[in-house]
Amino acid sequence: MIRLDSTAPRFAADFTALVNARREADSDVSRDVAMIVGSVREQGDAALHAFTSKFDRHDLNATGWRIERSATRAALDSLDPELRAALELARDRITTYHEKQRPADSDTTDAHGVRTGARWNAVDAAGLYVPGGRAAYPSSLLMNVIPAQVAGVERIVMVTPTPDGEVNPLVLAAAELAGIGEIWRVGGAQAIAALAYGTDRIAPVDVICGPGNAWVAEAKRQLYGVVGIDMVAGPSEIVVVADGRNDPEWIAADLLSQSEHDPTSQSILLTDDAAFADAVADAVDRQIGELSTAEVARRAWDANGAIIVVPSLDDTIPLVNRLAPEHLELAVDDPQGLFAQVRHAGSVFLGRHTPEAVGDYVAGPNHVLPTGRRARFASGLSVLDFMKRTSFLALDPAGLAAIGPAAVALATAEGLPAHAKSVSIRLPTSP
Amino acid sequence: MIRLDSTAPRFAADFTALVNARREADSDVSRDVAMIVGSVREQGDAALHAFTSKFDRHDLNATGWRIERSATRAALDSLDPELRAALELARDRITTYHEKQRPADSDTTDAHGVRTGARWNAVDAAGLYVPGGRAAYPSSLLMNVIPAQVAGVERIVMVTPTPDGEVNPLVLAAAELAGIGEIWRVGGAQAIAALAYGTDRIAPVDVICGPGNAWVAEAKRQLYGVVGIDMVAGPSEIVVVADGRNDPEWIAADLLSQSEHDPTSQSILLTDDAAFADAVADAVDRQIGELSTAEVARRAWDANGAIIVVPSLDDTIPLVNRLAPEHLELAVDDPQGLFAQVRHAGSVFLGRHTPEAVGDYVAGPNHVLPTGRRARFASGLSVLDFMKRTSFLALDPAGLAAIGPAAVALATAEGLPAHAKSVSIRLPTSP
């Protein structure tokens, strides 16, 4: 953890270093991924079988290529009732929130009789990657599949690795609760390639979403353009803006809820109260020891944690906008004034009683958010990621007469005579 | 040009081959681009100077790094009045169309007192690539810059190569008309890298848009994630659905307006009238000879043109949706019935008096559209490409009490105790 004071002479340089720090593991996976993608494109299911044997240590022909509906039904039936109720609450609230994201079509006719507009359609098929093992989160499954369902995607395909052939019952239960009927037992870059290009067994999709390890992320990046993807994801982060009137134990828990995700996760406290900063730092150190995730949380906090003391809370705003954090908590009595000045953040949590973790699960907004300063230009996952817009234009002879000559002039100036002719040939005075 | 009959036994295979044909040049530019991007990232302006000397054959320190406002003003002042009026009509109509794309914020409080919503902001800075030489189109400049302006982007930077130091007066006039004040005389992958990472002279941007050659496109693809990009662009295409009651000369001109762009461009006619198909083919052959762009148009039509005869116009719909064309003309009396069945197309031109070229220039909808079947999942350029959404959440103690326990249950099941604690510590019954 580093501690900075925004009035110190070196602060500008230290903060810039914090902003620019690359937390990504610098492993060179791109060549491996290109090889895997190429193999799946050329050899299809045979490559899937071989890579699954190698990386997940099971024989797809023995374990089965698909996870059948009977298995997901059984997982949901045997789910703890409290957990089932929690998942149902999450599903319903996430659905309600995302239904407001459905875009409106437009259709306008102007004074010349020129009709223009736009119509939105869902993609035909979406692929959802669900990690295996420790990072297999039923909450992520819901956050990814619900926007696609609200968009109206007809075919939703899930792929998930089952290392050593073992499935994760909680994930299967969530899949059943979400109504996912097509689940393939494949993972890694090979699963992404199969979704993008299709194989004999797995029909291709149009958009691929969902979290994954570095290989999965790199495969999505390489196949962006062949298919649509949700985003380029990186390590996760939280910035907490808090005055001295918070309970340091609450804020420490918030910081640790980010740190426990991954050693690359980043938690930053911005406060105008140096004594409160000390108290939070102490509380973090004490709480870490109580966590079953202590090892990860300690590595993340030690390497990437930061506490920055500023003269006044208004001074946090330029810092927040430079950091463009995935998650931002504004733990003050009246957060609205600060929030109005925030330009770049994935999701904002307002007030003292809004821990970020509620947003991870049940509040409604999506928890798939832009990381690594990408909130400067990117948004969280939404219904729009599973839809696309077709613009349209309709002219009658009068409308063409009104605006066609300008098109002829520009096409001619650009040296495109067939463009000009396709318009002029339809004009009444055309030679 | 290939001619297909949808009732022929081999049609399914032939059509699939047409859909899957890769028109992209198979050049391996990715290594060169990676090298250029790396050099600019490390050496900044020195790399820009060296690559400009090498590729554009002029010395930036002699010609000047920027194109000054005085030069763009002079270009606009000396522009032909008819062209100026055409550009102004285009600018105003494009602006009016894109103003309807501004997204609405949301802010809702539910029965538990849980407040959720989303707020849109423009990105801080956008970079616009404008090609030099033959493909320098003022219309493209307007189509790229106006959505950014309507979005409210404060800083808009244009980069454009000036081969041998020569500028394109029409592009400079359009830049002045659009009010672009920051123009750098650099192009190629090196310009994209400079916009993404910044140099001493050029501050970095958040989103990069605009057309370019294979190097530019590959640089944008490689830097996607560091910045936002408009899209992965490929060769352009048009599909024309026409009955036999069209003038074959009109439809031939429409097909050629696509073919004249580039040898990789594709034009496809779908019709239910074999005699009309013959007449169009004849008209294309005759009109090509009249074009100053004949050489390009002939190469494109010979290599990638297609005429497909179907039993009825309804049979064109599945073919259109497989092709997911960038441009689609529905040249029939009542296009609305066909249009309702189109799921995948970038932009649709309805009726006999709506040549696609009007949409390229002055109608209002954007001409930057998904190519190469990407309309399956992608949309044309819009105001949304220059904005991003911040979701938000606000809970009071009652709201947290209502939904918090479900978050605690899910966090615990997922093995994330700090997530659970950050919620439970704020609940009244917390231990």
mmCIF file of C-alpha atoms in Angstrom, chain A residues 258-406:
data_model
loop_
_atom_site.group_PDB
_atom_site.id
_atom_site.type_symbol
_atom_site.label_atom_id
_atom_site.label_comp_id
_atom_site.label_asym_id
_atom_site.label_seq_id
_atom_site.Cartn_x
_atom_site.Cartn_y
_atom_site.Cartn_z
ATOM 1 C CA GLN A 258 -11.955 -5.435 -3.990
ATOM 2 C CA SER A 259 -8.552 -6.684 -2.832
ATOM 3 C CA GLU A 260 -9.790 -10.213 -2.180
ATOM 4 C CA HIS A 261 -10.710 -10.742 -5.857
ATOM 5 C CA ASP A 262 -7.247 -11.131 -7.287
ATOM 6 C CA PRO A 263 -3.648 -10.158 -6.527
ATOM 7 C CA THR A 264 -3.895 -7.591 -9.343
ATOM 8 C CA SER A 265 -6.947 -5.873 -7.841
ATOM 9 C CA GLN A 266 -6.570 -2.297 -6.707
ATOM 10 C CA SER A 267 -8.222 -0.450 -3.791
ATOM 11 C CA ILE A 268 -7.724 3.280 -3.278
ATOM 12 C CA LEU A 269 -9.027 5.458 -0.461
ATOM 13 C CA LEU A 270 -9.285 9.226 -1.000
ATOM 14 C CA THR A 271 -10.025 11.206 2.137
ATOM 15 C CA ASP A 272 -9.656 14.686 3.566
ATOM 16 C CA ASP A 273 -8.912 13.360 7.061
ATOM 17 C CA ALA A 274 -5.417 12.057 7.849
ATOM 18 C CA ALA A 275 -6.449 10.540 11.173
ATOM 19 C CA PHE A 276 -9.301 8.692 9.481
ATOM 20 C CA ALA A 277 -6.811 7.456 6.889
ATOM 21 C CA ASP A 278 -4.689 6.010 9.705
ATOM 22 C CA ALA A 279 -7.723 4.350 11.240
ATOM 23 C CA VAL A 280 -8.726 2.751 7.941
ATOM 24 C CA ALA A 281 -5.197 1.500 7.337
ATOM 25 C CA ASP A 282 -5.230 -0.105 10.802
ATOM 26 C CA ALA A 283 -8.670 -1.621 10.209
ATOM 27 C CA VAL A 284 -7.573 -3.092 6.893
ATOM 28 C CA ASP A 285 -4.574 -4.726 8.513
ATOM 29 C CA ARG A 286 -6.756 -6.170 11.269
ATOM 30 C CA GLN A 287 -9.592 -7.350 9.019
ATOM 31 C CA ILE A 288 -7.327 -9.044 6.497
ATOM 32 C CA GLY A 289 -6.327 -11.610 9.044
ATOM 33 C CA GLU A 290 -9.944 -12.681 9.524
ATOM 34 C CA LEU A 291 -10.531 -13.450 5.835
ATOM 35 C CA SER A 292 -10.381 -16.882 4.223
ATOM 36 C CA THR A 293 -9.154 -14.892 1.219
ATOM 37 C CA ALA A 294 -6.405 -13.261 3.296
ATOM 38 C CA GLU A 295 -3.518 -14.349 1.096
ATOM 39 C CA VAL A 296 -4.917 -12.829 -2.083
ATOM 40 C CA ALA A 297 -6.244 -9.749 -0.308
ATOM 41 C CA ARG A 298 -2.902 -9.063 1.377
ATOM 42 C CA ARG A 299 -0.958 -9.412 -1.866
ATOM 43 C CA ALA A 300 -3.351 -7.053 -3.661
ATOM 44 C CA TRP A 301 -3.414 -4.481 -0.858
ATOM 45 C CA ASP A 302 0.352 -4.536 -0.388
ATOM 46 C CA ALA A 303 1.105 -4.228 -4.096
ATOM 47 C CA ASN A 304 -1.713 -2.017 -5.353
ATOM 48 C CA GLY A 305 -3.479 -0.436 -2.385
ATOM 49 C CA ALA A 306 -3.263 3.321 -1.906
ATOM 50 C CA ILE A 307 -4.462 5.928 0.570
ATOM 51 C CA ILE A 308 -4.378 9.527 -0.582
ATOM 52 C CA VAL A 309 -5.065 12.436 1.736
ATOM 53 C CA VAL A 310 -6.313 15.652 0.146
ATOM 54 C CA PRO A 311 -7.114 19.079 1.646
ATOM 55 C CA SER A 312 -10.825 18.893 0.808
ATOM 56 C CA LEU A 313 -13.160 16.361 -0.771
ATOM 57 C CA ASP A 314 -13.570 18.546 -3.855
ATOM 58 C CA ASP A 315 -9.881 17.882 -4.489
ATOM 59 C CA THR A 316 -10.711 14.212 -5.010
ATOM 60 C CA ILE A 317 -12.648 14.883 -8.230
ATOM 61 C CA PRO A 318 -9.713 15.505 -10.595
ATOM 62 C CA LEU A 319 -8.031 12.422 -9.112
ATOM 63 C CA VAL A 320 -11.149 10.301 -9.635
ATOM 64 C CA ASN A 321 -11.484 11.453 -13.236
ATOM 65 C CA ARG A 322 -7.820 10.653 -13.915
ATOM 66 C CA LEU A 323 -8.245 7.176 -12.395
ATOM 67 C CA ALA A 324 -11.590 6.572 -14.190
ATOM 68 C CA PRO A 325 -12.247 3.713 -11.753
ATOM 69 C CA GLU A 326 -14.416 0.678 -12.384
ATOM 70 C CA HIS A 327 -16.132 1.198 -8.992
ATOM 71 C CA LEU A 328 -16.431 4.469 -7.079
ATOM 72 C CA GLU A 329 -17.926 4.865 -3.623
ATOM 73 C CA LEU A 330 -18.863 8.343 -2.410
ATOM 74 C CA ALA A 331 -19.215 7.733 1.322
ATOM 75 C CA VAL A 332 -20.418 11.158 2.435
ATOM 76 C CA ASP A 333 -23.724 12.511 3.711
ATOM 77 C CA ASP A 334 -24.663 14.303 0.501
ATOM 78 C CA PRO A 335 -22.902 12.508 -2.372
ATOM 79 C CA GLN A 336 -24.891 14.201 -5.128
ATOM 80 C CA GLY A 337 -22.665 17.264 -5.375
ATOM 81 C CA LEU A 338 -19.518 15.166 -5.823
ATOM 82 C CA PHE A 339 -21.298 12.761 -8.187
ATOM 83 C CA ALA A 340 -22.276 15.639 -10.485
ATOM 84 C CA GLN A 341 -18.579 16.325 -11.068
ATOM 85 C CA VAL A 342 -17.586 12.729 -11.822
ATOM 86 C CA ARG A 343 -17.036 12.270 -15.553
ATOM 87 C CA HIS A 344 -15.330 8.876 -15.708
ATOM 88 C CA ALA A 345 -16.378 5.869 -13.628
ATOM 89 C CA GLY A 346 -17.946 2.514 -14.438
ATOM 90 C CA SER A 347 -20.408 2.474 -11.551
ATOM 91 C CA VAL A 348 -20.886 4.816 -8.614
ATOM 92 C CA PHE A 349 -22.138 3.900 -5.118
ATOM 93 C CA LEU A 350 -23.702 6.835 -3.342
ATOM 94 C CA GLY A 351 -23.723 7.441 0.412
ATOM 95 C CA ARG A 352 -22.584 5.650 3.515
ATOM 96 C CA HIS A 353 -24.992 2.714 3.252
ATOM 97 C CA THR A 354 -24.144 1.619 -0.292
ATOM 98 C CA PRO A 355 -21.272 -0.862 -0.191
ATOM 99 C CA GLU A 356 -20.085 -1.780 -3.658
ATOM 100 C CA ALA A 357 -20.722 -5.489 -2.992
ATOM 101 C CA VAL A 358 -24.483 -4.969 -3.026
ATOM 102 C CA GLY A 359 -24.051 -3.855 -6.622
ATOM 103 C CA ASP A 360 -22.053 -7.000 -7.359
ATOM 104 C CA TYR A 361 -25.056 -9.154 -6.598
ATOM 105 C CA VAL A 362 -28.573 -7.907 -6.223
ATOM 106 C CA ALA A 363 -29.059 -4.172 -6.773
ATOM 107 C CA GLY A 364 -29.765 -4.349 -10.502
ATOM 108 C CA PRO A 365 -27.030 -2.457 -12.411
ATOM 109 C CA ASN A 366 -24.532 -4.669 -14.177
ATOM 110 C CA HIS A 367 -21.325 -5.665 -12.426
ATOM 111 C CA VAL A 368 -19.475 -6.217 -15.713
ATOM 112 C CA LEU A 369 -17.728 -2.858 -15.891
ATOM 113 C CA PRO A 370 -14.817 -1.190 -17.664
ATOM 114 C CA THR A 371 -11.519 -1.690 -15.808
ATOM 115 C CA GLY A 372 -8.008 -0.278 -16.024
ATOM 116 C CA ARG A 373 -9.059 3.339 -16.774
ATOM 117 C CA ARG A 374 -11.337 2.214 -19.642
ATOM 118 C CA ALA A 375 -14.280 4.046 -18.079
ATOM 119 C CA ARG A 376 -12.788 7.006 -19.966
ATOM 120 C CA PHE A 377 -14.407 5.547 -23.085
ATOM 121 C CA ALA A 378 -16.317 2.364 -22.228
ATOM 122 C CA SER A 379 -19.521 1.443 -20.387
ATOM 123 C CA GLY A 380 -20.677 -1.502 -18.354
ATOM 124 C CA LEU A 381 -22.329 -4.458 -20.061
ATOM 125 C CA SER A 382 -25.837 -3.610 -21.231
ATOM 126 C CA VAL A 383 -28.685 -4.645 -23.466
ATOM 127 C CA LEU A 384 -27.050 -2.582 -26.238
ATOM 128 C CA ASP A 385 -24.131 -5.025 -26.361
ATOM 129 C CA PHE A 386 -26.547 -7.627 -27.728
ATOM 130 C CA MET A 387 -28.340 -5.392 -30.208
ATOM 131 C CA LYS A 388 -27.431 -3.465 -33.312
ATOM 132 C CA ARG A 389 -29.012 -0.619 -35.179
ATOM 133 C CA THR A 390 -30.059 -0.509 -38.819
ATOM 134 C CA SER A 391 -30.480 3.026 -40.155
ATOM 135 C CA PHE A 392 -32.859 3.671 -43.040
ATOM 136 C CA LEU A 393 -33.729 6.270 -45.627
ATOM 137 C CA ALA A 394 -36.695 6.672 -47.971
ATOM 138 C CA LEU A 395 -36.997 9.319 -50.663
ATOM 139 C CA ASP A 396 -39.783 10.097 -53.061
ATOM 140 C CA PRO A 397 -39.093 12.022 -56.283
ATOM 141 C CA ALA A 398 -39.616 15.364 -54.525
ATOM 142 C CA GLY A 399 -37.264 14.481 -51.678
ATOM 143 C CA LEU A 400 -34.617 13.306 -54.114
ATOM 144 C CA ALA A 401 -35.007 16.528 -56.104
ATOM 145 C CA ALA A 402 -34.485 18.520 -52.914
ATOM 146 C CA ILE A 403 -31.275 16.912 -51.646
ATOM 147 C CA GLY A 404 -30.002 14.845 -54.626
ATOM 148 C CA PRO A 405 -28.161 17.654 -56.438
ATOM 149 C CA ALA A 406 -25.951 18.290 -53.399
#
